[in-house]
Amino acid sequence: MQEIVGDLWAADFPVKCITTNGTVKANGEAVMGKGCALEAKQRVHWLPKELGGKINRWGNRVFSLGYIADIETILMSFPVKNHWYDKADLDLIERSANQLVHMFEPGLYKKFDRILLPRPGCGLGQRDWETEVKPILKDILDDRFYIISR
């Protein structure tokens, strides 16, 4: 795992992750009201419906949201909360990190060696990077994964 400073959307990476939660509204759209999820929703208008459908069908897990031509990247979800109003769940962050690594092993996404992820759970999720989240991720994410902070 490598740490960099910059802007998630300006950074040139073939794969970018957005931190998400598992809440789906009655209309089938995922709640993407703040943070990088909101920023993603503002860039890709159909994203809440796509993510909401996947959460409803397969649960709150890491998903490929596909190649997004407008932002020239493959976008991945990275769940950090079960409900939008919760504090980030450290067990969920660990599970999401393991799922993400697994997705980039033998399958379709193996060829990608630069995956960008904001500090999961450390903004609106109210977790501390140095003492709570980094110790979990450092043993899961290898050098293909870049953690970006502003």
Short mmCIF file of C-alpha atoms in Angstrom, two decimals:
data_model
loop_
_atom_site.label_atom_id
_atom_site.label_comp_id
_atom_site.label_asym_id
_atom_site.label_seq_id
_atom_site.Cartn_x
_atom_site.Cartn_y
_atom_site.Cartn_z
CA MET A 1 0.00 0.00 0.00
CA GLN A 2 1.30 3.39 -0.97
CA GLU A 3 0.12 6.76 0.31
CA ILE A 4 -0.14 9.86 -1.87
CA VAL A 5 -1.59 13.35 -1.55
CA GLY A 6 -3.87 14.81 -4.19
CA ASP A 7 -7.38 14.89 -5.58
CA LEU A 8 -9.19 11.60 -6.22
CA TRP A 9 -10.78 12.90 -9.42
CA ALA A 10 -7.71 14.65 -10.85
CA ALA A 11 -5.35 11.71 -10.25
CA ASP A 12 -4.59 9.64 -13.34
CA PHE A 13 -5.40 6.04 -12.32
CA PRO A 14 -7.07 3.32 -14.40
CA VAL A 15 -9.14 2.21 -11.38
CA LYS A 16 -10.63 4.42 -8.67
CA CYS A 17 -12.66 3.41 -5.64
CA ILE A 18 -15.32 5.45 -3.90
CA THR A 19 -16.31 4.82 -0.31
CA THR A 20 -19.97 3.88 0.03
CA ASN A 21 -22.63 2.63 2.43
CA GLY A 22 -25.27 -0.07 2.12
CA THR A 23 -28.37 2.11 2.35
CA VAL A 24 -30.81 1.95 -0.57
CA LYS A 25 -33.76 4.36 -0.82
CA ALA A 26 -37.33 3.27 -1.63
CA ASN A 27 -36.76 4.33 -5.25
CA GLY A 28 -33.91 1.81 -5.56
CA GLU A 29 -31.09 4.34 -5.52
CA ALA A 30 -28.11 4.00 -3.21
CA VAL A 31 -27.69 6.82 -0.73
CA MET A 32 -24.73 8.84 -2.03
CA GLY A 33 -25.24 12.12 -0.21
CA LYS A 34 -21.80 13.17 0.99
CA GLY A 35 -18.07 12.78 0.46
CA CYS A 36 -16.60 11.08 -2.57
CA ALA A 37 -19.84 9.15 -3.16
CA LEU A 38 -21.66 12.47 -3.69
CA GLU A 39 -18.83 13.67 -5.93
CA ALA A 40 -19.16 10.48 -7.99
CA LYS A 41 -22.94 10.90 -8.21
CA GLN A 42 -22.50 14.46 -9.46
CA ARG A 43 -20.18 13.22 -12.22
CA VAL A 44 -22.17 10.10 -13.17
CA HIS A 45 -25.91 10.71 -12.86
CA TRP A 46 -26.99 7.06 -13.20
CA LEU A 47 -24.60 5.78 -10.52
CA PRO A 48 -27.04 5.75 -7.52
CA LYS A 49 -29.50 3.53 -9.43
CA GLU A 50 -26.72 1.18 -10.60
CA LEU A 51 -25.17 0.82 -7.15
CA GLY A 52 -28.58 0.55 -5.44
CA GLY A 53 -29.55 -2.31 -7.73
CA LYS A 54 -26.34 -4.18 -6.98
CA ILE A 55 -26.69 -3.68 -3.22
CA ASN A 56 -30.31 -4.89 -3.32
CA ARG A 57 -29.33 -7.98 -5.30
CA TRP A 58 -25.99 -8.97 -3.73
CA GLY A 59 -25.66 -7.01 -0.48
CA ASN A 60 -23.23 -4.39 0.76
CA ARG A 61 -19.96 -5.41 -0.88
CA VAL A 62 -17.31 -4.21 -3.31
CA PHE A 63 -18.65 -3.81 -6.86
CA SER A 64 -17.22 -2.82 -10.18
CA LEU A 65 -19.43 -0.03 -11.45
CA GLY A 66 -17.82 -0.31 -14.88
CA TYR A 67 -15.66 1.85 -17.07
CA ILE A 68 -16.93 5.42 -16.85
CA ALA A 69 -15.92 7.26 -20.03
CA ASP A 70 -16.72 10.69 -18.55
CA ILE A 71 -14.06 10.23 -15.88
CA GLU A 72 -11.87 7.83 -17.88
CA THR A 73 -11.58 5.16 -15.20
CA ILE A 74 -13.06 1.95 -13.91
CA LEU A 75 -15.03 2.87 -10.82
CA MET A 76 -15.34 0.53 -7.84
CA SER A 77 -17.46 0.80 -4.72
CA PHE A 78 -15.73 0.29 -1.36
CA PRO A 79 -18.26 -0.07 1.48
CA VAL A 80 -17.26 1.46 4.80
CA LYS A 81 -20.71 1.77 6.43
CA ASN A 82 -23.84 -0.34 6.54
CA HIS A 83 -26.12 2.69 6.95
CA TRP A 84 -25.31 6.20 5.78
CA TYR A 85 -25.64 7.66 9.28
CA ASP A 86 -23.31 5.15 10.97
CA LYS A 87 -19.72 5.60 12.00
CA ALA A 88 -17.49 3.60 9.63
CA ASP A 89 -17.37 -0.09 10.52
CA LEU A 90 -13.78 -1.35 10.85
CA ASP A 91 -14.80 -4.96 10.18
CA LEU A 92 -16.57 -3.85 6.99
CA ILE A 93 -13.49 -1.88 5.91
CA GLU A 94 -11.37 -5.00 6.41
CA ARG A 95 -13.86 -7.14 4.49
CA SER A 96 -14.04 -4.59 1.67
CA ALA A 97 -10.24 -4.46 1.40
CA ASN A 98 -10.07 -8.25 1.15
CA GLN A 99 -12.80 -8.29 -1.50
CA LEU A 100 -11.02 -5.60 -3.49
CA VAL A 101 -7.72 -7.49 -3.44
CA HIS A 102 -9.51 -10.69 -4.45
CA MET A 103 -11.17 -8.93 -7.40
CA PHE A 104 -7.79 -7.87 -8.73
CA GLU A 105 -6.18 -11.30 -8.51
CA PRO A 106 -6.98 -13.97 -11.12
CA GLY A 107 -9.97 -12.50 -12.95
CA LEU A 108 -10.86 -9.76 -15.35
CA TYR A 109 -9.13 -6.98 -13.44
CA LYS A 110 -5.77 -8.72 -12.91
CA LYS A 111 -4.02 -6.52 -15.47
CA PHE A 112 -4.53 -3.36 -13.42
CA ASP A 113 -1.60 -2.53 -11.18
CA ARG A 114 -2.64 0.94 -9.98
CA ILE A 115 -5.82 1.18 -7.92
CA LEU A 116 -6.70 4.41 -6.13
CA LEU A 117 -8.68 4.58 -2.90
CA PRO A 118 -9.44 7.48 -0.57
CA ARG A 119 -8.72 6.88 3.11
CA PRO A 120 -11.70 4.62 3.83
CA GLY A 121 -13.87 5.64 6.75
CA CYS A 122 -11.64 8.54 7.74
CA GLY A 123 -13.69 11.54 6.66
CA LEU A 124 -17.41 11.35 7.31
CA GLY A 125 -16.88 7.86 8.71
CA GLN A 126 -15.18 9.44 11.73
CA ARG A 127 -12.31 6.94 11.95
CA ASP A 128 -8.66 7.85 12.51
CA TRP A 129 -6.31 6.92 9.69
CA GLU A 130 -3.13 6.32 11.69
CA THR A 131 -4.55 4.43 14.67
CA GLU A 132 -7.65 2.65 13.34
CA VAL A 133 -7.72 2.18 9.56
CA LYS A 134 -4.11 2.10 8.35
CA PRO A 135 -3.17 -0.77 10.71
CA ILE A 136 -5.96 -2.87 9.15
CA LEU A 137 -5.15 -2.07 5.53
CA LYS A 138 -1.34 -2.28 5.65
CA ASP A 139 -1.41 -6.07 5.86
CA ILE A 140 -4.09 -6.49 3.17
CA LEU A 141 -3.34 -3.99 0.41
CA ASP A 142 -0.11 -4.48 -1.55
CA ASP A 143 1.81 -1.89 -3.59
CA ARG A 144 -0.77 -1.88 -6.39
CA PHE A 145 -3.08 0.05 -4.07
CA TYR A 146 -2.65 3.79 -3.52
CA ILE A 147 -4.38 5.59 -0.68
CA ILE A 148 -5.01 9.24 -1.50
CA SER A 149 -5.62 12.07 0.92
CA ARG A 150 -6.03 15.78 0.34
#
